[in-house]
């Protein structure tokens, strides 16, 4: 349920799905920016992504301790140093990836849309084929059927023909496909800048305002 107390504004979150692809710093940057923009977030972390997160950061993600684990994760920069960010996670609600009775599994549950970041090729295939094997895939399928915004930040290289066809199918279904491909014209000097560029492009596709990277203004030389 999504209860609203008298006088409160109904909570209409963005669903953020984190799949097992490499690139957990991208997800962290998107989550921080959504919260900084005053957005509510419903978070779904797949089983595979928990292994990736542990491998890339040393941080576990446990259902019973998700708040402490999320704070630790989001406080770290892309270089892995702790304490780089201060984040208020009060706007986050976590749903277990195995909970197919969760709110986001139904089209009647109010959300603004869904961001999958990073999106593995297995996740891309599952969503394109409508498999709904876990809550992440089910929520994405619901997002498409309800004609809500779905942004898929695919993180893999090279891409084979099968995956390319799945991405075309998602585009045809109305999703925005955003490759995790950083640009360098914004004057990146740190790994965090490259991560924030990709996170910013994901949020651009979702229509969420942010200040994660310097935008192109049509003048050469502003990236140095």
mmCIF file of N, CA, C and O in Angstrom, residues 114-188:
data_model
loop_
_atom_site.group_PDB
_atom_site.id
_atom_site.type_symbol
_atom_site.label_atom_id
_atom_site.label_comp_id
_atom_site.label_asym_id
_atom_site.label_seq_id
_atom_site.Cartn_x
_atom_site.Cartn_y
_atom_site.Cartn_z
ATOM 1 N N UNK A 114 10.397 4.192 -14.353
ATOM 2 C CA UNK A 114 11.429 3.281 -13.852
ATOM 3 C C UNK A 114 12.738 3.512 -14.573
ATOM 4 O O UNK A 114 12.774 3.731 -15.784
ATOM 5 N N UNK A 115 13.831 3.446 -13.808
ATOM 6 C CA UNK A 115 15.178 3.540 -14.342
ATOM 7 C C UNK A 115 15.904 2.251 -13.988
ATOM 8 O O UNK A 115 15.957 1.866 -12.807
ATOM 9 N N UNK A 116 16.449 1.572 -14.988
ATOM 10 C CA UNK A 116 17.261 0.379 -14.738
ATOM 11 C C UNK A 116 18.706 0.760 -15.000
ATOM 12 O O UNK A 116 19.101 1.027 -16.133
ATOM 13 N N UNK A 117 19.495 0.796 -13.923
ATOM 14 C CA UNK A 117 20.868 1.266 -14.037
ATOM 15 C C UNK A 117 21.754 0.572 -13.005
ATOM 16 O O UNK A 117 21.460 0.644 -11.819
ATOM 17 N N UNK A 118 22.785 -0.145 -13.447
ATOM 18 C CA UNK A 118 23.037 -0.521 -14.826
ATOM 19 C C UNK A 118 22.130 -1.677 -15.238
ATOM 20 O O UNK A 118 21.616 -2.403 -14.391
ATOM 21 N N UNK A 119 21.956 -1.843 -16.541
ATOM 22 C CA UNK A 119 21.136 -2.928 -17.070
ATOM 23 C C UNK A 119 22.036 -3.954 -17.750
ATOM 24 O O UNK A 119 22.753 -3.626 -18.694
ATOM 25 N N UNK A 120 22.025 -5.165 -17.249
ATOM 26 C CA UNK A 120 22.790 -6.247 -17.866
ATOM 27 C C UNK A 120 22.084 -6.738 -19.123
ATOM 28 O O UNK A 120 20.894 -6.463 -19.331
ATOM 29 N N UNK A 121 22.792 -7.475 -19.952
ATOM 30 C CA UNK A 121 22.163 -8.026 -21.151
ATOM 31 C C UNK A 121 21.101 -9.060 -20.782
ATOM 32 O O UNK A 121 20.090 -9.185 -21.475
ATOM 33 N N UNK A 122 21.309 -9.779 -19.671
ATOM 34 C CA UNK A 122 20.285 -10.729 -19.218
ATOM 35 C C UNK A 122 19.023 -9.990 -18.804
ATOM 36 O O UNK A 122 17.904 -10.427 -19.099
ATOM 37 N N UNK A 123 19.198 -8.862 -18.113
ATOM 38 C CA UNK A 123 18.042 -8.043 -17.721
ATOM 39 C C UNK A 123 17.347 -7.481 -18.951
ATOM 40 O O UNK A 123 16.111 -7.505 -19.037
ATOM 41 N N UNK A 124 18.117 -6.981 -19.906
ATOM 42 C CA UNK A 124 17.552 -6.450 -21.145
ATOM 43 C C UNK A 124 16.714 -7.517 -21.844
ATOM 44 O O UNK A 124 15.588 -7.259 -22.285
ATOM 45 N N UNK A 125 17.266 -8.729 -21.940
ATOM 46 C CA UNK A 125 16.541 -9.823 -22.595
ATOM 47 C C UNK A 125 15.256 -10.145 -21.849
ATOM 48 O O UNK A 125 14.187 -10.307 -22.455
ATOM 49 N N UNK A 126 15.329 -10.227 -20.518
ATOM 50 C CA UNK A 126 14.159 -10.571 -19.734
ATOM 51 C C UNK A 126 13.039 -9.559 -19.884
ATOM 52 O O UNK A 126 11.866 -9.920 -20.011
ATOM 53 N N UNK A 127 13.397 -8.266 -19.886
ATOM 54 C CA UNK A 127 12.378 -7.225 -20.035
ATOM 55 C C UNK A 127 11.819 -7.223 -21.453
ATOM 56 O O UNK A 127 10.606 -7.102 -21.659
ATOM 57 N N UNK A 128 12.704 -7.360 -22.459
ATOM 58 C CA UNK A 128 12.254 -7.349 -23.851
ATOM 59 C C UNK A 128 11.314 -8.510 -24.151
ATOM 60 O O UNK A 128 10.369 -8.370 -24.939
ATOM 61 N N UNK A 129 11.562 -9.646 -23.508
ATOM 62 C CA UNK A 129 10.743 -10.837 -23.750
ATOM 63 C C UNK A 129 9.563 -10.948 -22.784
ATOM 64 O O UNK A 129 8.760 -11.874 -22.906
ATOM 65 N N UNK A 130 9.493 -10.036 -21.815
ATOM 66 C CA UNK A 130 8.390 -10.069 -20.858
ATOM 67 C C UNK A 130 8.425 -11.241 -19.909
ATOM 68 O O UNK A 130 7.377 -11.762 -19.514
ATOM 69 N N UNK A 131 9.632 -11.665 -19.487
ATOM 70 C CA UNK A 131 9.753 -12.869 -18.669
ATOM 71 C C UNK A 131 9.286 -12.665 -17.230
ATOM 72 O O UNK A 131 8.742 -13.577 -16.621
ATOM 73 N N UNK A 132 9.524 -11.485 -16.653
ATOM 74 C CA UNK A 132 9.101 -11.179 -15.280
ATOM 75 C C UNK A 132 9.566 -12.236 -14.288
ATOM 76 O O UNK A 132 8.801 -12.690 -13.430
ATOM 77 N N UNK A 133 10.845 -12.612 -14.372
ATOM 78 C CA UNK A 133 11.356 -13.673 -13.491
ATOM 79 C C UNK A 133 11.574 -13.187 -12.066
ATOM 80 O O UNK A 133 11.665 -13.988 -11.143
ATOM 81 N N UNK A 134 11.711 -11.860 -11.870
ATOM 82 C CA UNK A 134 11.839 -11.287 -10.535
ATOM 83 C C UNK A 134 11.135 -9.937 -10.523
ATOM 84 O O UNK A 134 10.556 -9.512 -11.533
ATOM 85 N N UNK A 135 11.166 -9.255 -9.394
ATOM 86 C CA UNK A 135 10.430 -7.992 -9.277
ATOM 87 C C UNK A 135 10.986 -6.929 -10.205
ATOM 88 O O UNK A 135 10.218 -6.118 -10.738
ATOM 89 N N UNK A 136 12.299 -6.919 -10.428
ATOM 90 C CA UNK A 136 12.880 -5.930 -11.327
ATOM 91 C C UNK A 136 12.274 -6.056 -12.726
ATOM 92 O O UNK A 136 11.824 -5.076 -13.312
ATOM 93 N N UNK A 137 12.280 -7.268 -13.263
ATOM 94 C CA UNK A 137 11.728 -7.481 -14.602
ATOM 95 C C UNK A 137 10.220 -7.249 -14.623
ATOM 96 O O UNK A 137 9.680 -6.679 -15.576
ATOM 97 N N UNK A 138 9.522 -7.680 -13.572
ATOM 98 C CA UNK A 138 8.077 -7.484 -13.519
ATOM 99 C C UNK A 138 7.734 -5.998 -13.489
ATOM 100 O O UNK A 138 6.837 -5.535 -14.200
ATOM 101 N N UNK A 139 8.462 -5.234 -12.678
ATOM 102 C CA UNK A 139 8.203 -3.798 -12.591
ATOM 103 C C UNK A 139 8.454 -3.116 -13.928
ATOM 104 O O UNK A 139 7.719 -2.197 -14.317
ATOM 105 N N UNK A 140 9.481 -3.565 -14.644
ATOM 106 C CA UNK A 140 9.761 -2.992 -15.959
ATOM 107 C C UNK A 140 8.653 -3.323 -16.945
ATOM 108 O O UNK A 140 8.239 -2.465 -17.745
ATOM 109 N N UNK A 141 8.150 -4.544 -16.902
ATOM 110 C CA UNK A 141 7.047 -4.930 -17.781
ATOM 111 C C UNK A 141 5.796 -4.118 -17.476
ATOM 112 O O UNK A 141 5.077 -3.683 -18.386
ATOM 113 N N UNK A 142 5.518 -3.904 -16.197
ATOM 114 C CA UNK A 142 4.375 -3.088 -15.804
ATOM 115 C C UNK A 142 4.559 -1.654 -16.288
ATOM 116 O O UNK A 142 3.612 -1.019 -16.787
ATOM 117 N N UNK A 143 5.774 -1.132 -16.162
ATOM 118 C CA UNK A 143 6.053 0.229 -16.626
ATOM 119 C C UNK A 143 5.740 0.377 -18.103
ATOM 120 O O UNK A 143 5.139 1.367 -18.535
ATOM 121 N N UNK A 144 6.136 -0.607 -18.897
ATOM 122 C CA UNK A 144 5.868 -0.555 -20.336
ATOM 123 C C UNK A 144 4.375 -0.664 -20.635
ATOM 124 O O UNK A 144 3.840 0.090 -21.455
ATOM 125 N N UNK A 145 3.697 -1.590 -19.971
ATOM 126 C CA UNK A 145 2.273 -1.786 -20.289
ATOM 127 C C UNK A 145 1.429 -0.592 -19.860
ATOM 128 O O UNK A 145 0.388 -0.310 -20.471
ATOM 129 N N UNK A 146 1.885 0.121 -18.836
ATOM 130 C CA UNK A 146 1.162 1.304 -18.372
ATOM 131 C C UNK A 146 1.582 2.563 -19.125
ATOM 132 O O UNK A 146 1.094 3.657 -18.831
ATOM 133 N N UNK A 147 2.497 2.410 -20.088
ATOM 134 C CA UNK A 147 2.989 3.524 -20.909
ATOM 135 C C UNK A 147 3.661 4.608 -20.064
ATOM 136 O O UNK A 147 3.554 5.793 -20.332
ATOM 137 N N UNK A 148 4.390 4.157 -19.048
ATOM 138 C CA UNK A 148 5.183 5.064 -18.235
ATOM 139 C C UNK A 148 6.620 5.098 -18.755
ATOM 140 O O UNK A 148 7.028 4.255 -19.541
ATOM 141 N N UNK A 149 7.372 6.055 -18.269
ATOM 142 C CA UNK A 149 8.748 6.216 -18.719
ATOM 143 C C UNK A 149 9.618 5.071 -18.197
ATOM 144 O O UNK A 149 9.644 4.794 -17.006
ATOM 145 N N UNK A 150 10.317 4.408 -19.123
ATOM 146 C CA UNK A 150 11.287 3.375 -18.764
ATOM 147 C C UNK A 150 12.621 3.743 -19.397
ATOM 148 O O UNK A 150 12.707 3.913 -20.614
ATOM 149 N N UNK A 151 13.656 3.878 -18.581
ATOM 150 C CA UNK A 151 15.002 4.178 -19.062
ATOM 151 C C UNK A 151 15.895 2.993 -18.737
ATOM 152 O O UNK A 151 15.970 2.551 -17.583
ATOM 153 N N UNK A 152 16.562 2.473 -19.757
ATOM 154 C CA UNK A 152 17.400 1.287 -19.616
ATOM 155 C C UNK A 152 18.845 1.679 -19.914
ATOM 156 O O UNK A 152 19.192 1.967 -21.058
ATOM 157 N N UNK A 153 19.680 1.701 -18.877
ATOM 158 C CA UNK A 153 21.088 2.081 -19.034
ATOM 159 C C UNK A 153 21.918 0.814 -19.210
ATOM 160 O O UNK A 153 22.465 0.269 -18.248
ATOM 161 N N UNK A 154 21.997 0.347 -20.447
ATOM 162 C CA UNK A 154 22.683 -0.913 -20.728
ATOM 163 C C UNK A 154 24.186 -0.740 -20.546
ATOM 164 O O UNK A 154 24.772 0.243 -20.981
ATOM 165 N N UNK A 155 24.818 -1.714 -19.872
ATOM 166 C CA UNK A 155 26.247 -1.645 -19.588
ATOM 167 C C UNK A 155 26.874 -2.979 -19.994
ATOM 168 O O UNK A 155 26.946 -3.913 -19.214
ATOM 169 N N UNK A 156 27.314 -3.041 -21.235
ATOM 170 C CA UNK A 156 27.971 -4.245 -21.751
ATOM 171 C C UNK A 156 28.716 -3.882 -23.018
ATOM 172 O O UNK A 156 28.321 -2.954 -23.735
ATOM 173 N N UNK A 157 29.785 -4.588 -23.298
ATOM 174 C CA UNK A 157 30.505 -4.402 -24.558
ATOM 175 C C UNK A 157 31.361 -5.627 -24.831
ATOM 176 O O UNK A 157 31.930 -6.192 -23.888
ATOM 177 N N UNK A 158 31.443 -6.099 -26.076
ATOM 178 C CA UNK A 158 30.628 -5.657 -27.209
ATOM 179 C C UNK A 158 29.202 -6.197 -27.093
ATOM 180 O O UNK A 158 28.933 -7.078 -26.286
ATOM 181 N N UNK A 159 28.319 -5.663 -27.931
ATOM 182 C CA UNK A 159 26.935 -6.113 -27.957
ATOM 183 C C UNK A 159 26.731 -7.037 -29.151
ATOM 184 O O UNK A 159 27.079 -6.675 -30.277
ATOM 185 N N UNK A 160 26.175 -8.215 -28.885
ATOM 186 C CA UNK A 160 25.923 -9.129 -30.010
ATOM 187 C C UNK A 160 24.559 -8.830 -30.641
ATOM 188 O O UNK A 160 23.781 -8.011 -30.150
ATOM 189 N N UNK A 161 24.299 -9.495 -31.748
ATOM 190 C CA UNK A 161 23.073 -9.229 -32.500
ATOM 191 C C UNK A 161 21.820 -9.484 -31.697
ATOM 192 O O UNK A 161 20.837 -8.735 -31.811
ATOM 193 N N UNK A 162 21.836 -10.528 -30.873
ATOM 194 C CA UNK A 162 20.651 -10.853 -30.081
ATOM 195 C C UNK A 162 20.318 -9.720 -29.115
ATOM 196 O O UNK A 162 19.160 -9.304 -29.002
ATOM 197 N N UNK A 163 21.334 -9.203 -28.420
ATOM 198 C CA UNK A 163 21.103 -8.107 -27.488
ATOM 199 C C UNK A 163 20.662 -6.853 -28.228
ATOM 200 O O UNK A 163 19.769 -6.123 -27.768
ATOM 201 N N UNK A 164 21.256 -6.589 -29.383
ATOM 202 C CA UNK A 164 20.847 -5.423 -30.168
ATOM 203 C C UNK A 164 19.382 -5.525 -30.573
ATOM 204 O O UNK A 164 18.647 -4.530 -30.546
ATOM 205 N N UNK A 165 18.938 -6.714 -30.928
ATOM 206 C CA UNK A 165 17.524 -6.894 -31.283
ATOM 207 C C UNK A 165 16.634 -6.674 -30.062
ATOM 208 O O UNK A 165 15.534 -6.097 -30.171
ATOM 209 N N UNK A 166 17.092 -7.113 -28.887
ATOM 210 C CA UNK A 166 16.316 -6.884 -27.670
ATOM 211 C C UNK A 166 16.223 -5.389 -27.368
ATOM 212 O O UNK A 166 15.167 -4.898 -26.939
ATOM 213 N N UNK A 167 17.310 -4.666 -27.592
ATOM 214 C CA UNK A 167 17.292 -3.222 -27.349
ATOM 215 C C UNK A 167 16.362 -2.506 -28.328
ATOM 216 O O UNK A 167 15.662 -1.556 -27.948
ATOM 217 N N UNK A 168 16.343 -2.960 -29.570
ATOM 218 C CA UNK A 168 15.414 -2.381 -30.550
ATOM 219 C C UNK A 168 13.972 -2.658 -30.125
ATOM 220 O O UNK A 168 13.099 -1.793 -30.238
ATOM 221 N N UNK A 169 13.732 -3.870 -29.604
ATOM 222 C CA UNK A 169 12.386 -4.205 -29.136
ATOM 223 C C UNK A 169 11.970 -3.291 -27.986
ATOM 224 O O UNK A 169 10.819 -2.843 -27.924
ATOM 225 N N UNK A 170 12.891 -2.991 -27.090
ATOM 226 C CA UNK A 170 12.579 -2.078 -25.987
ATOM 227 C C UNK A 170 12.316 -0.673 -26.501
ATOM 228 O O UNK A 170 11.390 0.005 -26.042
ATOM 229 N N UNK A 171 13.099 -0.230 -27.472
ATOM 230 C CA UNK A 171 12.868 1.085 -28.076
ATOM 231 C C UNK A 171 11.498 1.129 -28.745
ATOM 232 O O UNK A 171 10.751 2.101 -28.591
ATOM 233 N N UNK A 172 11.158 0.069 -29.451
ATOM 234 C CA UNK A 172 9.848 0.005 -30.102
ATOM 235 C C UNK A 172 8.713 0.038 -29.086
ATOM 236 O O UNK A 172 7.626 0.554 -29.371
ATOM 237 N N UNK A 173 8.978 -0.517 -27.892
ATOM 238 C CA UNK A 173 7.951 -0.567 -26.854
ATOM 239 C C UNK A 173 7.822 0.753 -26.101
ATOM 240 O O UNK A 173 6.939 0.893 -25.252
ATOM 241 N N UNK A 174 8.715 1.701 -26.401
ATOM 242 C CA UNK A 174 8.622 3.010 -25.775
ATOM 243 C C UNK A 174 9.687 3.320 -24.750
ATOM 244 O O UNK A 174 9.685 4.411 -24.166
ATOM 245 N N UNK A 175 10.613 2.385 -24.510
ATOM 246 C CA UNK A 175 11.680 2.631 -23.547
ATOM 247 C C UNK A 175 12.752 3.530 -24.149
ATOM 248 O O UNK A 175 12.913 3.596 -25.373
ATOM 249 N N UNK A 176 13.484 4.218 -23.285
ATOM 250 C CA UNK A 176 14.658 4.975 -23.704
ATOM 251 C C UNK A 176 15.897 4.145 -23.383
ATOM 252 O O UNK A 176 16.105 3.765 -22.223
ATOM 253 N N UNK A 177 16.692 3.833 -24.393
ATOM 254 C CA UNK A 177 17.913 3.052 -24.209
ATOM 255 C C UNK A 177 19.086 4.011 -24.095
ATOM 256 O O UNK A 177 19.379 4.765 -25.023
ATOM 257 N N UNK A 178 19.743 4.009 -22.945
ATOM 258 C CA UNK A 178 20.856 4.919 -22.676
ATOM 259 C C UNK A 178 22.103 4.087 -22.389
ATOM 260 O O UNK A 178 22.271 3.590 -21.268
ATOM 261 N N UNK A 179 22.988 3.891 -23.373
ATOM 262 C CA UNK A 179 24.219 3.144 -23.101
ATOM 263 C C UNK A 179 25.059 3.855 -22.038
ATOM 264 O O UNK A 179 25.123 5.089 -22.013
ATOM 265 N N UNK A 180 25.677 3.091 -21.170
ATOM 266 C CA UNK A 180 26.557 3.666 -20.145
ATOM 267 C C UNK A 180 27.872 4.050 -20.802
ATOM 268 O O UNK A 180 28.913 3.423 -20.606
ATOM 269 N N UNK A 181 27.802 5.118 -21.588
ATOM 270 C CA UNK A 181 28.930 5.565 -22.406
ATOM 271 C C UNK A 181 29.248 7.012 -22.062
ATOM 272 O O UNK A 181 28.570 7.918 -22.517
ATOM 273 N N UNK A 182 30.271 7.261 -21.231
ATOM 274 C CA UNK A 182 30.556 8.634 -20.797
ATOM 275 C C UNK A 182 31.102 9.501 -21.919
ATOM 276 O O UNK A 182 31.808 9.032 -22.802
ATOM 277 N N UNK A 183 30.744 10.774 -21.871
ATOM 278 C CA UNK A 183 31.290 11.754 -22.799
ATOM 279 C C UNK A 183 32.400 12.541 -22.110
ATOM 280 O O UNK A 183 32.439 12.647 -20.888
ATOM 281 N N UNK A 184 33.303 13.118 -22.896
ATOM 282 C CA UNK A 184 34.465 13.795 -22.338
ATOM 283 C C UNK A 184 34.450 15.304 -22.581
ATOM 284 O O UNK A 184 35.347 16.009 -22.127
ATOM 285 N N UNK A 185 33.423 15.799 -23.264
ATOM 286 C CA UNK A 185 33.398 17.223 -23.583
ATOM 287 C C UNK A 185 33.043 18.096 -22.382
ATOM 288 O O UNK A 185 33.175 19.315 -22.442
ATOM 289 N N UNK A 186 32.590 17.479 -21.288
ATOM 290 C CA UNK A 186 32.186 18.253 -20.121
ATOM 291 C C UNK A 186 33.361 18.578 -19.202
ATOM 292 O O UNK A 186 33.163 19.144 -18.129
ATOM 293 N N UNK A 187 34.567 18.197 -19.612
ATOM 294 C CA UNK A 187 35.748 18.547 -18.836
ATOM 295 C C UNK A 187 36.010 17.634 -17.659
ATOM 296 O O UNK A 187 36.401 18.104 -16.585
ATOM 297 N N UNK A 188 35.824 16.339 -17.826
ATOM 298 C CA UNK A 188 36.031 15.385 -16.734
ATOM 299 C C UNK A 188 37.488 15.375 -16.282
ATOM 300 O O UNK A 188 38.406 15.319 -17.104
#
